[in-house]
């Protein structure tokens, strides 16, 4: 049974998919279906719930943000996901991107360095029964060696450069998406790994909070 509130959010979600994603060229049916399903309003604080489907990022505490819906969709589509993929996300944050990934692929591994955000996301995954999301509280710039190689890796925080260690944890045929640049603006970069090495493409400009860690920015 759906109550009045959830019907209202479902309408807002449908409107978001049409006006922010489809109209801007998001086409992958699995990506669009995931956005129609995941209740984004539960991934922000109660006070911001009515703004959850807006065309902008929102604060999630700890000076971090949940990304604008379109950028989450663009990154997810760029990963070219298939149902059996195992995906690594670095920067769990609210958990929203991980939930989107979990709707599309077999298993998601996600790492968050800040314990309060890690705990909050973990409890949401349990509440919404995302049993295929494996979480870890650590510096994600080292990747997750024991679970590698990954079919896709997405870094949802801005890095000064591409951490080489992450490329080594990418399967042959794998895709990696990462914002690279200075602290104010970054270029969204997509890397393919094949038998011969890697190929790199730019997807355009973006703005993320800092990737802080051994192979990221050294300070907050
Ligand atoms: N994917 C998130 C976006 C969160 S913002 C979402 O859907 O809400 C980026 C997150 O990356 C922040 O929570 C920040 O704490 C985290 N982060 C920054 N550097 C990190 C690192 N080295 N390892 C893991 N997480 C990191």
PDB file of C-alpha atoms and ligand atoms in Angstrom:
ATOM      1  CA  UNK A   1       0.000   0.000   0.000  1.00  0.00           C
ATOM      2  CA  UNK A   2       1.349   3.391  -0.943  1.00  0.00           C
ATOM      3  CA  UNK A   3       0.483   6.414   1.121  1.00  0.00           C
ATOM      4  CA  UNK A   4      -0.107   9.915  -0.174  1.00  0.00           C
ATOM      5  CA  UNK A   5       3.472  10.951   0.538  1.00  0.00           C
ATOM      6  CA  UNK A   6       5.066   8.113  -1.394  1.00  0.00           C
ATOM      7  CA  UNK A   7       2.755   8.726  -4.369  1.00  0.00           C
ATOM      8  CA  UNK A   8       3.846  12.353  -4.372  1.00  0.00           C
ATOM      9  CA  UNK A   9       7.532  11.383  -4.323  1.00  0.00           C
ATOM     10  CA  UNK A  10       6.968   8.844  -7.047  1.00  0.00           C
ATOM     11  CA  UNK A  11       5.534  11.602  -9.247  1.00  0.00           C
ATOM     12  CA  UNK A  12       8.525  13.821  -8.536  1.00  0.00           C
ATOM     13  CA  UNK A  13      10.836  10.925  -9.360  1.00  0.00           C
ATOM     14  CA  UNK A  14       9.149  10.300 -12.711  1.00  0.00           C
ATOM     15  CA  UNK A  15       9.368  14.018 -13.508  1.00  0.00           C
ATOM     16  CA  UNK A  16      13.085  13.986 -12.615  1.00  0.00           C
ATOM     17  CA  UNK A  17      13.729  11.054 -14.965  1.00  0.00           C
ATOM     18  CA  UNK A  18      11.955  12.768 -17.851  1.00  0.00           C
ATOM     19  CA  UNK A  19      13.065  16.379 -17.469  1.00  0.00           C
ATOM     20  CA  UNK A  20      16.608  15.875 -16.130  1.00  0.00           C
ATOM     21  CA  UNK A  21      17.753  12.541 -17.548  1.00  0.00           C
ATOM     22  CA  UNK A  22      15.882  11.503 -20.704  1.00  0.00           C
ATOM     23  CA  UNK A  23      15.782  15.039 -22.075  1.00  0.00           C
ATOM     24  CA  UNK A  24      19.571  15.314 -21.651  1.00  0.00           C
ATOM     25  CA  UNK A  25      20.406  12.096 -23.407  1.00  0.00           C
ATOM     26  CA  UNK A  26      20.429   9.354 -20.779  1.00  0.00           C
ATOM     27  CA  UNK A  27      19.296   6.341 -22.816  1.00  0.00           C
ATOM     28  CA  UNK A  28      20.472   3.138 -21.138  1.00  0.00           C
ATOM     29  CA  UNK A  29      17.187   1.399 -20.167  1.00  0.00           C
ATOM     30  CA  UNK A  30      18.732  -0.224 -17.088  1.00  0.00           C
ATOM     31  CA  UNK A  31      19.960   3.164 -15.841  1.00  0.00           C
ATOM     32  CA  UNK A  32      16.569   4.818 -16.390  1.00  0.00           C
ATOM     33  CA  UNK A  33      14.754   1.930 -14.674  1.00  0.00           C
ATOM     34  CA  UNK A  34      17.056   2.216 -11.655  1.00  0.00           C
ATOM     35  CA  UNK A  35      16.375   5.947 -11.334  1.00  0.00           C
ATOM     36  CA  UNK A  36      12.634   5.273 -11.524  1.00  0.00           C
ATOM     37  CA  UNK A  37      12.953   2.803  -8.672  1.00  0.00           C
ATOM     38  CA  UNK A  38      15.404   4.080  -6.029  1.00  0.00           C
ATOM     39  CA  UNK A  39      13.660   6.372  -3.492  1.00  0.00           C
ATOM     40  CA  UNK A  40      16.206   9.227  -3.535  1.00  0.00           C
ATOM     41  CA  UNK A  41      14.272  11.143  -0.848  1.00  0.00           C
ATOM     42  CA  UNK A  42      15.338   8.575   1.769  1.00  0.00           C
ATOM     43  CA  UNK A  43      19.017   9.248   0.991  1.00  0.00           C
ATOM     44  CA  UNK A  44      18.825  12.860   2.236  1.00  0.00           C
ATOM     45  CA  UNK A  45      17.902  14.190   5.679  1.00  0.00           C
ATOM     46  CA  UNK A  46      14.234  14.632   6.506  1.00  0.00           C
ATOM     47  CA  UNK A  47      14.505  18.414   6.270  1.00  0.00           C
ATOM     48  CA  UNK A  48      15.650  18.179   2.638  1.00  0.00           C
ATOM     49  CA  UNK A  49      13.255  15.461   1.525  1.00  0.00           C
ATOM     50  CA  UNK A  50      11.062  17.780  -0.542  1.00  0.00           C
ATOM     51  CA  UNK A  51      14.123  18.914  -2.498  1.00  0.00           C
ATOM     52  CA  UNK A  52      15.486  15.419  -3.114  1.00  0.00           C
ATOM     53  CA  UNK A  53      14.384  15.304  -6.764  1.00  0.00           C
ATOM     54  CA  UNK A  54      15.700  18.779  -7.609  1.00  0.00           C
ATOM     55  CA  UNK A  55      18.263  19.345 -10.351  1.00  0.00           C
ATOM     56  CA  UNK A  56      21.167  20.016  -7.964  1.00  0.00           C
ATOM     57  CA  UNK A  57      23.379  18.397  -5.311  1.00  0.00           C
ATOM     58  CA  UNK A  58      22.339  18.557  -1.642  1.00  0.00           C
ATOM     59  CA  UNK A  59      24.326  18.543   1.621  1.00  0.00           C
ATOM     60  CA  UNK A  60      24.453  15.205   3.496  1.00  0.00           C
ATOM     61  CA  UNK A  61      26.482  16.326   6.528  1.00  0.00           C
ATOM     62  CA  UNK A  62      30.243  16.068   7.187  1.00  0.00           C
ATOM     63  CA  UNK A  63      30.660  18.778   4.509  1.00  0.00           C
ATOM     64  CA  UNK A  64      29.815  16.234   1.805  1.00  0.00           C
ATOM     65  CA  UNK A  65      27.077  16.144  -0.822  1.00  0.00           C
ATOM     66  CA  UNK A  66      24.764  13.785  -2.667  1.00  0.00           C
ATOM     67  CA  UNK A  67      25.440  14.501  -6.343  1.00  0.00           C
ATOM     68  CA  UNK A  68      22.936  16.041  -8.748  1.00  0.00           C
ATOM     69  CA  UNK A  69      20.771  13.265 -10.280  1.00  0.00           C
ATOM     70  CA  UNK A  70      22.047  13.920 -13.815  1.00  0.00           C
ATOM     71  CA  UNK A  71      25.726  13.483 -12.909  1.00  0.00           C
ATOM     72  CA  UNK A  72      24.951  10.199 -11.139  1.00  0.00           C
ATOM     73  CA  UNK A  73      23.110   9.047 -14.272  1.00  0.00           C
ATOM     74  CA  UNK A  74      25.870  10.205 -16.615  1.00  0.00           C
ATOM     75  CA  UNK A  75      28.538   8.359 -14.629  1.00  0.00           C
ATOM     76  CA  UNK A  76      26.402   5.232 -14.314  1.00  0.00           C
ATOM     77  CA  UNK A  77      25.654   5.161 -18.038  1.00  0.00           C
ATOM     78  CA  UNK A  78      29.334   5.704 -18.839  1.00  0.00           C
ATOM     79  CA  UNK A  79      30.191   2.535 -16.891  1.00  0.00           C
ATOM     80  CA  UNK A  80      28.367   0.461 -19.583  1.00  0.00           C
ATOM     81  CA  UNK A  81      27.103  -1.961 -16.958  1.00  0.00           C
ATOM     82  CA  UNK A  82      25.940  -5.526 -17.526  1.00  0.00           C
ATOM     83  CA  UNK A  83      23.878  -7.611 -15.081  1.00  0.00           C
ATOM     84  CA  UNK A  84      26.744  -9.871 -13.994  1.00  0.00           C
ATOM     85  CA  UNK A  85      29.215  -7.066 -13.329  1.00  0.00           C
ATOM     86  CA  UNK A  86      31.015  -6.503 -10.044  1.00  0.00           C
ATOM     87  CA  UNK A  87      31.449  -2.784  -9.445  1.00  0.00           C
ATOM     88  CA  UNK A  88      33.618  -0.787  -7.045  1.00  0.00           C
ATOM     89  CA  UNK A  89      32.458   2.653  -5.921  1.00  0.00           C
ATOM     90  CA  UNK A  90      34.777   4.967  -3.996  1.00  0.00           C
ATOM     91  CA  UNK A  91      32.890   7.597  -1.955  1.00  0.00           C
ATOM     92  CA  UNK A  92      29.673   6.007  -0.642  1.00  0.00           C
ATOM     93  CA  UNK A  93      28.393   9.312   0.775  1.00  0.00           C
ATOM     94  CA  UNK A  94      24.601   9.112   1.029  1.00  0.00           C
ATOM     95  CA  UNK A  95      24.579   5.655  -0.559  1.00  0.00           C
ATOM     96  CA  UNK A  96      22.375   6.797  -3.440  1.00  0.00           C
ATOM     97  CA  UNK A  97      24.831   6.027  -6.258  1.00  0.00           C
ATOM     98  CA  UNK A  98      25.531   2.598  -4.728  1.00  0.00           C
ATOM     99  CA  UNK A  99      21.787   1.835  -4.604  1.00  0.00           C
ATOM    100  CA  UNK A 100      21.443   2.832  -8.286  1.00  0.00           C
ATOM    101  CA  UNK A 101      24.344   0.513  -9.165  1.00  0.00           C
ATOM    102  CA  UNK A 102      22.864  -2.283  -7.047  1.00  0.00           C
ATOM    103  CA  UNK A 103      19.660  -2.183  -9.115  1.00  0.00           C
ATOM    104  CA  UNK A 104      21.691  -2.820 -12.271  1.00  0.00           C
ATOM    105  CA  UNK A 105      24.520  -5.199 -11.414  1.00  0.00           C
ATOM    106  CA  UNK A 106      25.224  -8.401  -9.517  1.00  0.00           C
ATOM    107  CA  UNK A 107      27.351  -6.908  -6.757  1.00  0.00           C
ATOM    108  CA  UNK A 108      28.511  -3.477  -5.580  1.00  0.00           C
ATOM    109  CA  UNK A 109      31.504  -2.820  -3.337  1.00  0.00           C
ATOM    110  CA  UNK A 110      31.511   0.682  -1.891  1.00  0.00           C
ATOM    111  CA  UNK A 111      34.063   2.456   0.309  1.00  0.00           C
ATOM    112  CA  UNK A 112      33.562   5.574   2.447  1.00  0.00           C
ATOM    113  CA  UNK A 113      36.270   7.173   4.573  1.00  0.00           C
ATOM    114  CA  UNK A 114      33.993   9.050   7.012  1.00  0.00           C
ATOM    115  CA  UNK A 115      32.482   6.746   9.624  1.00  0.00           C
ATOM    116  CA  UNK A 116      29.183   8.646  10.229  1.00  0.00           C
ATOM    117  CA  UNK A 117      28.352   8.538   6.508  1.00  0.00           C
ATOM    118  CA  UNK A 118      29.445   4.916   6.211  1.00  0.00           C
ATOM    119  CA  UNK A 119      27.155   3.917   9.137  1.00  0.00           C
ATOM    120  CA  UNK A 120      24.219   5.913   7.802  1.00  0.00           C
ATOM    121  CA  UNK A 121      24.502   4.394   4.320  1.00  0.00           C
ATOM    122  CA  UNK A 122      24.955   0.892   5.743  1.00  0.00           C
ATOM    123  CA  UNK A 123      21.694   1.171   7.674  1.00  0.00           C
ATOM    124  CA  UNK A 124      19.838   2.417   4.568  1.00  0.00           C
ATOM    125  CA  UNK A 125      21.130  -0.547   2.538  1.00  0.00           C
ATOM    126  CA  UNK A 126      19.867  -2.888   5.259  1.00  0.00           C
ATOM    127  CA  UNK A 127      16.531  -1.108   5.497  1.00  0.00           C
ATOM    128  CA  UNK A 128      15.949  -1.285   1.746  1.00  0.00           C
ATOM    129  CA  UNK A 129      17.328  -4.828   1.539  1.00  0.00           C
ATOM    130  CA  UNK A 130      20.218  -4.113  -0.785  1.00  0.00           C
ATOM    131  CA  UNK A 131      21.904  -7.401   0.069  1.00  0.00           C
ATOM    132  CA  UNK A 132      24.239  -7.081  -2.918  1.00  0.00           C
ATOM    133  CA  UNK A 133      26.033  -4.002  -1.557  1.00  0.00           C
ATOM    134  CA  UNK A 134      29.231  -4.675   0.391  1.00  0.00           C
ATOM    135  CA  UNK A 135      30.462  -1.706   2.430  1.00  0.00           C
ATOM    136  CA  UNK A 136      33.764  -0.714   3.926  1.00  0.00           C
ATOM    137  CA  UNK A 137      34.981   2.246   5.965  1.00  0.00           C
ATOM    138  CA  UNK A 138      38.493   3.033   4.707  1.00  0.00           C
ATOM    139  CA  UNK A 139      40.601   5.166   2.390  1.00  0.00           C
ATOM    140  CA  UNK A 140      39.247   4.079  -0.995  1.00  0.00           C
ATOM    141  CA  UNK A 141      42.155   5.482  -2.995  1.00  0.00           C
ATOM    142  CA  UNK A 142      43.865   2.130  -2.416  1.00  0.00           C
ATOM    143  CA  UNK A 143      40.907   0.318  -3.954  1.00  0.00           C
ATOM    144  CA  UNK A 144      39.874  -3.088  -2.623  1.00  0.00           C
ATOM    145  CA  UNK A 145      42.623  -5.504  -3.605  1.00  0.00           C
ATOM    146  CA  UNK A 146      41.037  -8.685  -2.156  1.00  0.00           C
ATOM    147  CA  UNK A 147      37.861  -8.219  -4.204  1.00  0.00           C
ATOM    148  CA  UNK A 148      39.569  -7.178  -7.442  1.00  0.00           C
ATOM    149  CA  UNK A 149      39.462  -7.271 -10.420  1.00  0.00           C
ATOM    150  CA  UNK A 150      36.314  -5.193 -10.972  1.00  0.00           C
ATOM    151  CA  UNK A 151      34.326  -4.872 -14.199  1.00  0.00           C
ATOM    152  CA  UNK A 152      33.757  -1.215 -13.414  1.00  0.00           C
ATOM    153  CA  UNK A 153      35.110   1.327 -10.931  1.00  0.00           C
ATOM    154  CA  UNK A 154      33.521   4.693 -10.202  1.00  0.00           C
ATOM    155  CA  UNK A 155      35.095   7.366  -8.049  1.00  0.00           C
ATOM    156  CA  UNK A 156      32.523   9.889  -6.816  1.00  0.00           C
ATOM    157  CA  UNK A 157      34.965  12.467  -5.445  1.00  0.00           C
ATOM    158  CA  UNK A 158      37.421  14.726  -7.273  1.00  0.00           C
ATOM    159  CA  UNK A 159      41.001  13.472  -7.594  1.00  0.00           C
ATOM    160  CA  UNK A 160      44.227  15.357  -8.417  1.00  0.00           C
ATOM    161  CA  UNK A 161      45.169  12.485 -10.755  1.00  0.00           C
ATOM    162  CA  UNK A 162      44.057   8.963 -11.644  1.00  0.00           C
ATOM    163  CA  UNK A 163      45.304   6.596  -8.901  1.00  0.00           C
ATOM    164  CA  UNK A 164      47.338   3.964 -10.789  1.00  0.00           C
ATOM    165  CA  UNK A 165      46.513   1.324  -8.181  1.00  0.00           C
ATOM    166  CA  UNK A 166      42.847   1.508  -9.246  1.00  0.00           C
ATOM    167  CA  UNK A 167      43.692   0.805 -12.894  1.00  0.00           C
ATOM    168  CA  UNK A 168      45.474  -2.350 -11.752  1.00  0.00           C
ATOM    169  CA  UNK A 169      42.256  -3.493 -10.011  1.00  0.00           C
ATOM    170  CA  UNK A 170      40.247  -3.124 -13.218  1.00  0.00           C
ATOM    171  CA  UNK A 171      39.469  -6.302 -15.198  1.00  0.00           C
ATOM    172  CA  UNK A 172      40.516  -6.567 -18.846  1.00  0.00           C
ATOM    173  CA  UNK A 173      37.482  -5.097 -20.611  1.00  0.00           C
ATOM    174  CA  UNK A 174      36.745  -2.984 -17.539  1.00  0.00           C
ATOM    175  CA  UNK A 175      35.683   0.677 -17.372  1.00  0.00           C
ATOM    176  CA  UNK A 176      36.654   3.338 -14.833  1.00  0.00           C
ATOM    177  CA  UNK A 177      35.072   6.775 -14.390  1.00  0.00           C
ATOM    178  CA  UNK A 178      36.707   9.485 -12.268  1.00  0.00           C
ATOM    179  CA  UNK A 179      36.603  13.282 -11.908  1.00  0.00           C
ATOM    180  CA  UNK A 180      40.153  14.651 -12.205  1.00  0.00           C
ATOM    181  CA  UNK A 181      41.255  18.246 -11.738  1.00  0.00           C
ATOM    182  CA  UNK A 182      41.792  20.893  -9.101  1.00  0.00           C
ATOM    183  CA  UNK A 183      39.598  21.474  -6.054  1.00  0.00           C
ATOM    184  CA  UNK A 184      37.131  23.736  -7.832  1.00  0.00           C
ATOM    185  CA  UNK A 185      36.571  22.068 -11.170  1.00  0.00           C
ATOM    186  CA  UNK A 186      37.313  18.689 -12.702  1.00  0.00           C
ATOM    187  CA  UNK A 187      37.127  16.829 -15.950  1.00  0.00           C
ATOM    188  CA  UNK A 188      35.094  13.624 -15.913  1.00  0.00           C
ATOM    189  CA  UNK A 189      37.426  10.987 -17.309  1.00  0.00           C
ATOM    190  CA  UNK A 190      36.551   7.540 -18.610  1.00  0.00           C
ATOM    191  CA  UNK A 191      39.207   4.861 -18.943  1.00  0.00           C
ATOM    192  CA  UNK A 192      38.902   1.529 -20.750  1.00  0.00           C
ATOM    193  CA  UNK A 193      41.263  -1.292 -19.990  1.00  0.00           C
ATOM    194  CA  UNK A 194      41.874  -3.870 -22.729  1.00  0.00           C
ATOM    195  CA  UNK A 195      44.577  -6.448 -23.616  1.00  0.00           C
ATOM    196  CA  UNK A 196      46.848  -3.714 -24.932  1.00  0.00           C
ATOM    197  CA  UNK A 197      46.590  -1.292 -22.051  1.00  0.00           C
ATOM    198  CA  UNK A 198      44.268   1.638 -21.387  1.00  0.00           C
ATOM    199  CA  UNK A 199      42.407   4.225 -23.467  1.00  0.00           C
ATOM    200  CA  UNK A 200      41.190   7.481 -21.962  1.00  0.00           C
ATOM    201  CA  UNK A 201      38.314   9.824 -22.896  1.00  0.00           C
ATOM    202  CA  UNK A 202      36.934  13.054 -21.485  1.00  0.00           C
ATOM    203  CA  UNK A 203      33.194  13.283 -20.787  1.00  0.00           C
ATOM    204  CA  UNK A 204      33.256  16.993 -19.897  1.00  0.00           C
ATOM    205  CA  UNK A 205      33.433  19.254 -16.869  1.00  0.00           C
ATOM    206  CA  UNK A 206      32.065  18.541 -13.411  1.00  0.00           C
ATOM    207  CA  UNK A 207      32.440  19.561  -9.782  1.00  0.00           C
ATOM    208  CA  UNK A 208      32.859  17.154  -6.883  1.00  0.00           C
ATOM    209  CA  UNK A 209      33.992  17.264  -3.274  1.00  0.00           C
ATOM    210  CA  UNK A 210      37.598  16.209  -2.697  1.00  0.00           C
ATOM    211  CA  UNK A 211      38.911  12.669  -2.822  1.00  0.00           C
ATOM    212  CA  UNK A 212      41.024  12.644   0.340  1.00  0.00           C
ATOM    213  CA  UNK A 213      43.575   9.904   0.880  1.00  0.00           C
ATOM    214  CA  UNK A 214      46.911   8.332   0.099  1.00  0.00           C
ATOM    215  CA  UNK A 215      46.425   8.580  -3.688  1.00  0.00           C
ATOM    216  CA  UNK A 216      44.141  11.607  -3.570  1.00  0.00           C
ATOM    217  CA  UNK A 217      44.361  15.011  -1.890  1.00  0.00           C
ATOM    218  CA  UNK A 218      46.470  14.858   1.245  1.00  0.00           C
ATOM    219  CA  UNK A 219      44.292  17.224   3.284  1.00  0.00           C
ATOM    220  CA  UNK A 220      40.589  17.849   3.821  1.00  0.00           C
TER     221      UNK A 220
HETATM  222  N1  LIG B   1      28.321   8.708  -4.304  1.00  0.00           N
HETATM  223  C1  LIG B   1      27.895   9.634  -3.265  1.00  0.00           C
HETATM  224  C2  LIG B   1      28.588  10.969  -3.421  1.00  0.00           C
HETATM  225  C3  LIG B   1      29.131  11.416  -2.105  1.00  0.00           C
HETATM  226  S1  LIG B   1      30.258  12.757  -2.127  1.00  0.00           S
HETATM  227  C4  LIG B   1      26.395   9.739  -3.204  1.00  0.00           C
HETATM  228  O1  LIG B   1      25.708   9.136  -4.037  1.00  0.00           O
HETATM  229  O2  LIG B   1      25.867  10.387  -2.293  1.00  0.00           O
HETATM  230  C5  LIG B   1      31.819  11.915  -2.086  1.00  0.00           C
HETATM  231  C6  LIG B   1      32.111  11.062  -0.885  1.00  0.00           C
HETATM  232  O3  LIG B   1      33.438  10.567  -1.052  1.00  0.00           O
HETATM  233  C7  LIG B   1      32.084  11.764   0.465  1.00  0.00           C
HETATM  234  O4  LIG B   1      31.198  11.104   1.316  1.00  0.00           O
HETATM  235  C8  LIG B   1      33.530  11.644   0.953  1.00  0.00           C
HETATM  236  O5  LIG B   1      33.643  11.491   2.350  1.00  0.00           O
HETATM  237  C9  LIG B   1      33.995  10.420   0.229  1.00  0.00           C
HETATM  238  N2  LIG B   1      35.446  10.273   0.096  1.00  0.00           N
HETATM  239  C10 LIG B   1      36.372  11.230  -0.142  1.00  0.00           C
HETATM  240  N3  LIG B   1      37.611  10.686  -0.211  1.00  0.00           N
HETATM  241  C11 LIG B   1      37.458   9.351  -0.009  1.00  0.00           C
HETATM  242  C12 LIG B   1      38.356   8.244   0.042  1.00  0.00           C
HETATM  243  N4  LIG B   1      39.682   8.394  -0.109  1.00  0.00           N
HETATM  244  N5  LIG B   1      37.843   7.019   0.270  1.00  0.00           N
HETATM  245  C13 LIG B   1      36.515   6.829   0.451  1.00  0.00           C
HETATM  246  N6  LIG B   1      35.623   7.826   0.412  1.00  0.00           N
HETATM  247  C14 LIG B   1      36.082   9.076   0.193  1.00  0.00           C
END
